[in-house]
Amino acid sequence: MSLRNSLSLVLAPPHPAGRPFIYGGAAVAVVGGLILGSWLFWLGALFTGFCLYFFRDPTRVPPPRPDLVLAPADGKVVMVGLAAPPAELDMGTAPVWRVAIFLSVLDVHVNRSPVAGRVARIAYRHGAFVDASLDKASENNERNALRIDLPDGRVVGCVQIAGLIARRIVCTAREGDIIAAGERFGIIRFGSRTDVYLPEGVLPTVLVGQTMIGGETILADLRA
């Protein structure tokens, strides 16, 4: 990555979901610093700086081809394998290929649609907060699942999963929305995971351990 791209990533404007944390940290730095001294100023300033970094929302340029499945988030691929989609999405019980991406606190946490289509269903489910890199997180953790219907009738599932310290899943998409590939649809605060369930017969083109760039990295080719 070039220095210019690195700076644009670090200095990207924050996602709206981060504003309460950023404003709160800044208020602690200014007001607390004036009343209680420099230690509280620096504490608030450090928290504000962390939130500006964590909630950064850089611009991404999706590939121009309409027949691709893109990474829904930055992070590292921790699982690639067959799995049944979440029951609440009504995608059937037959196992399909699933790609799981783990987001550390240092990754961009904005979620982007992996494909272009219609948001047919959104289903939120309460759950636990175990380590999101574990396989059982897909079933046990708090999650928000999107079913996206493709123009050709096939279906893609995209699931936001809360992690060990994540406590808030934000989804700005609504059922019935027409969404573009790479378009923002939400964010998960402070460590999480995002799973993609591919259409039946479509194979992933990524491997465990690969680093993803949300909205740009290709997960699968729908023509294959």
Coordinates of C-alpha atoms in Angstrom, one line a residue:
M1 CA 0.0 0.0 0.0
S2 CA 1.4 3.4 -0.9
L3 CA 1.9 6.2 1.6
R4 CA -0.9 8.2 0.1
N5 CA -3.3 5.3 0.4
S6 CA -2.2 4.6 3.9
L7 CA -2.8 8.2 4.9
S8 CA -6.2 8.3 3.2
L9 CA -7.2 5.2 5.2
V10 CA -6.1 6.5 8.6
L11 CA -7.5 10.0 8.0
A12 CA -10.8 8.9 6.5
P13 CA -13.9 10.6 8.0
P14 CA -15.7 8.7 10.7
H15 CA -18.9 6.7 10.2
P16 CA -22.0 8.5 11.8
A17 CA -22.3 5.6 14.3
G18 CA -19.1 6.8 15.9
R19 CA -20.1 10.4 16.6
P20 CA -21.5 9.9 20.1
F21 CA -18.2 8.3 21.2
I22 CA -16.1 10.9 19.5
Y23 CA -18.1 13.8 20.9
G24 CA -18.1 12.2 24.3
G25 CA -14.4 11.7 24.4
A26 CA -13.8 15.3 23.2
A27 CA -16.1 16.6 25.9
V28 CA -14.2 14.7 28.6
A29 CA -10.9 16.0 27.3
V30 CA -12.0 19.6 27.3
V31 CA -14.3 19.9 30.3
G32 CA -12.5 17.3 32.4
G33 CA -9.1 18.7 31.6
L34 CA -10.2 22.2 32.6
I35 CA -11.6 21.0 35.9
L36 CA -9.6 18.1 37.0
G37 CA -6.3 18.6 35.3
S38 CA -4.2 17.3 32.5
W39 CA -4.5 13.5 33.2
L40 CA -8.2 13.6 32.3
F41 CA -7.5 15.7 29.2
W42 CA -5.1 13.1 27.9
L43 CA -7.4 10.3 28.7
G44 CA -10.2 11.9 26.8
A45 CA -7.9 12.9 23.9
L46 CA -6.6 9.3 23.6
F47 CA -10.1 7.9 23.6
T48 CA -11.2 10.4 21.0
G49 CA -8.2 9.5 18.8
F50 CA -9.0 5.8 19.1
C51 CA -12.6 6.3 18.1
L52 CA -11.7 8.5 15.1
Y53 CA -9.4 5.6 14.0
F54 CA -11.9 2.8 14.8
F55 CA -14.9 4.4 13.1
R56 CA -13.0 5.6 10.0
D57 CA -15.1 5.1 6.8
P58 CA -12.8 5.2 3.8
T59 CA -14.0 5.4 0.2
R60 CA -14.0 2.1 -1.7
V61 CA -14.2 1.4 -5.4
P62 CA -16.0 -1.9 -6.2
P63 CA -15.0 -3.8 -9.4
P64 CA -17.2 -2.8 -12.3
R65 CA -18.4 -6.4 -13.0
P66 CA -21.9 -7.1 -11.8
D67 CA -21.4 -10.9 -11.4
L68 CA -19.0 -10.9 -8.5
V69 CA -19.4 -11.4 -4.8
L70 CA -17.3 -8.9 -2.8
A71 CA -16.0 -9.0 0.7
P72 CA -18.6 -7.3 3.1
A73 CA -15.9 -6.1 5.5
D74 CA -12.2 -5.6 6.1
G75 CA -10.4 -8.3 8.1
K76 CA -9.0 -11.8 7.8
V77 CA -10.7 -14.9 6.5
V78 CA -11.0 -17.3 9.4
M79 CA -13.2 -20.0 7.8
V80 CA -14.1 -21.2 4.3
G81 CA -16.4 -24.2 4.2
L82 CA -19.9 -25.7 3.8
A83 CA -22.5 -24.6 6.3
A84 CA -26.3 -24.3 6.5
P85 CA -27.5 -20.6 6.3
P86 CA -29.2 -19.1 9.4
A87 CA -32.8 -20.5 9.6
E88 CA -34.3 -17.0 10.0
L89 CA -33.3 -16.1 6.4
D90 CA -35.4 -18.9 4.9
M91 CA -32.6 -19.9 2.5
G92 CA -33.1 -23.7 3.0
T93 CA -31.2 -26.2 5.0
A94 CA -28.8 -27.5 2.4
P95 CA -25.2 -26.5 3.2
V96 CA -23.7 -23.8 0.9
W97 CA -20.2 -22.3 0.9
R98 CA -19.6 -19.8 3.7
V99 CA -16.8 -17.3 4.0
A100 CA -16.2 -15.9 7.5
I101 CA -14.2 -12.7 8.0
F102 CA -13.0 -11.7 11.4
L103 CA -12.5 -8.0 12.2
S104 CA -10.0 -7.0 14.8
V105 CA -10.3 -3.6 16.6
L106 CA -7.7 -2.3 14.1
D107 CA -9.8 -3.1 11.0
V108 CA -12.4 -0.8 9.3
H109 CA -15.7 -2.0 10.7
V110 CA -18.1 -0.6 8.1
N111 CA -20.1 -3.4 6.5
R112 CA -20.8 -3.3 2.7
S113 CA -23.1 -5.4 0.6
P114 CA -21.4 -8.3 -1.1
V115 CA -23.7 -8.2 -4.1
A116 CA -26.2 -6.0 -6.0
G117 CA -29.8 -7.0 -5.4
R118 CA -32.9 -6.6 -3.2
V119 CA -32.8 -6.8 0.5
A120 CA -35.5 -9.4 0.9
R121 CA -35.2 -10.1 4.6
I122 CA -33.4 -8.7 7.7
A123 CA -33.5 -10.8 10.9
Y124 CA -31.9 -9.8 14.2
R125 CA -31.3 -12.4 16.9
H126 CA -30.1 -11.9 20.5
G127 CA -27.2 -14.2 21.6
A128 CA -23.9 -14.5 23.4
F129 CA -20.6 -12.6 22.9
V130 CA -18.0 -15.3 22.6
D131 CA -14.8 -14.8 20.5
A132 CA -16.0 -14.0 17.0
S133 CA -13.2 -16.0 15.5
L134 CA -14.6 -19.3 16.8
D135 CA -16.9 -21.4 14.7
K136 CA -19.6 -21.5 17.3
A137 CA -20.0 -17.7 17.1
S138 CA -22.0 -18.1 13.9
E139 CA -24.7 -20.0 15.8
N140 CA -24.4 -18.7 19.4
N141 CA -23.5 -15.0 19.1
E142 CA -25.8 -12.0 18.7
R143 CA -26.3 -11.5 15.0
N144 CA -28.1 -9.6 12.3
A145 CA -28.7 -11.4 9.0
L146 CA -29.5 -10.1 5.6
R147 CA -30.9 -12.1 2.7
I148 CA -30.2 -10.4 -0.6
D149 CA -32.1 -11.7 -3.7
L150 CA -30.2 -11.4 -6.9
P151 CA -31.8 -10.4 -10.2
D152 CA -31.5 -13.9 -11.5
G153 CA -33.4 -15.4 -8.6
R154 CA -30.4 -16.7 -6.6
V155 CA -29.8 -15.7 -3.0
V156 CA -26.9 -14.5 -0.9
G157 CA -26.8 -14.3 2.8
C158 CA -24.7 -11.8 4.8
V159 CA -24.6 -12.0 8.6
Q160 CA -23.2 -9.4 11.0
I161 CA -22.0 -11.2 14.1
A162 CA -21.1 -9.4 17.4
G163 CA -17.8 -10.4 19.0
L164 CA -16.2 -10.7 22.4
I165 CA -16.4 -7.0 23.2
A166 CA -18.8 -5.9 20.5
R167 CA -22.1 -4.8 22.0
R168 CA -23.9 -3.0 19.2
I169 CA -24.8 -4.1 15.6
V170 CA -25.9 -1.2 13.4
C171 CA -27.8 -1.9 10.2
T172 CA -29.0 1.0 8.1
A173 CA -30.5 -1.2 5.3
R174 CA -34.3 -1.9 5.3
E175 CA -36.3 -4.8 3.8
G176 CA -37.2 -4.0 0.2
D177 CA -34.2 -1.8 -0.4
I178 CA -32.3 -2.1 -3.7
I179 CA -28.7 -2.2 -2.8
A180 CA -25.5 -2.0 -4.9
A181 CA -22.4 -4.2 -4.5
G182 CA -20.0 -2.5 -2.1
E183 CA -22.7 -0.1 -0.8
R184 CA -22.6 0.5 3.0
F185 CA -25.3 -1.1 5.0
G186 CA -24.1 -1.0 8.6
I187 CA -21.3 -1.3 11.2
I188 CA -20.4 -3.4 14.2
R189 CA -18.8 -1.6 17.2
F190 CA -15.5 -2.9 18.6
G191 CA -14.5 -6.3 17.2
S192 CA -16.8 -8.6 15.2
R193 CA -17.2 -11.0 12.3
T194 CA -19.1 -11.0 9.0
D195 CA -20.2 -14.2 7.2
V196 CA -21.3 -14.5 3.6
Y197 CA -23.3 -17.5 2.4
L198 CA -22.9 -18.0 -1.4
P199 CA -25.6 -19.2 -3.8
E200 CA -25.8 -23.0 -4.2
G201 CA -23.1 -24.2 -6.6
V202 CA -20.9 -21.1 -6.4
L203 CA -17.4 -21.7 -5.1
P204 CA -15.3 -19.2 -3.1
T205 CA -12.1 -17.8 -4.6
V206 CA -10.4 -17.0 -1.2
L207 CA -8.5 -19.0 1.4
V208 CA -8.2 -19.0 5.1
G209 CA -5.7 -16.4 6.2
Q210 CA -6.2 -13.9 3.4
T211 CA -6.8 -10.3 4.2
M212 CA -10.0 -8.7 2.8
I213 CA -10.8 -5.2 1.8
G214 CA -14.5 -4.5 2.2
G215 CA -16.3 -3.6 -1.0
E216 CA -13.2 -4.4 -3.2
T217 CA -11.8 -8.0 -2.6
I218 CA -13.6 -10.6 -4.7
L219 CA -15.0 -13.6 -2.8
A220 CA -16.6 -15.5 -5.6
D221 CA -17.6 -15.4 -9.3
L222 CA -21.3 -15.9 -9.8
R223 CA -20.7 -17.1 -13.4
A224 CA -18.6 -20.1 -12.2

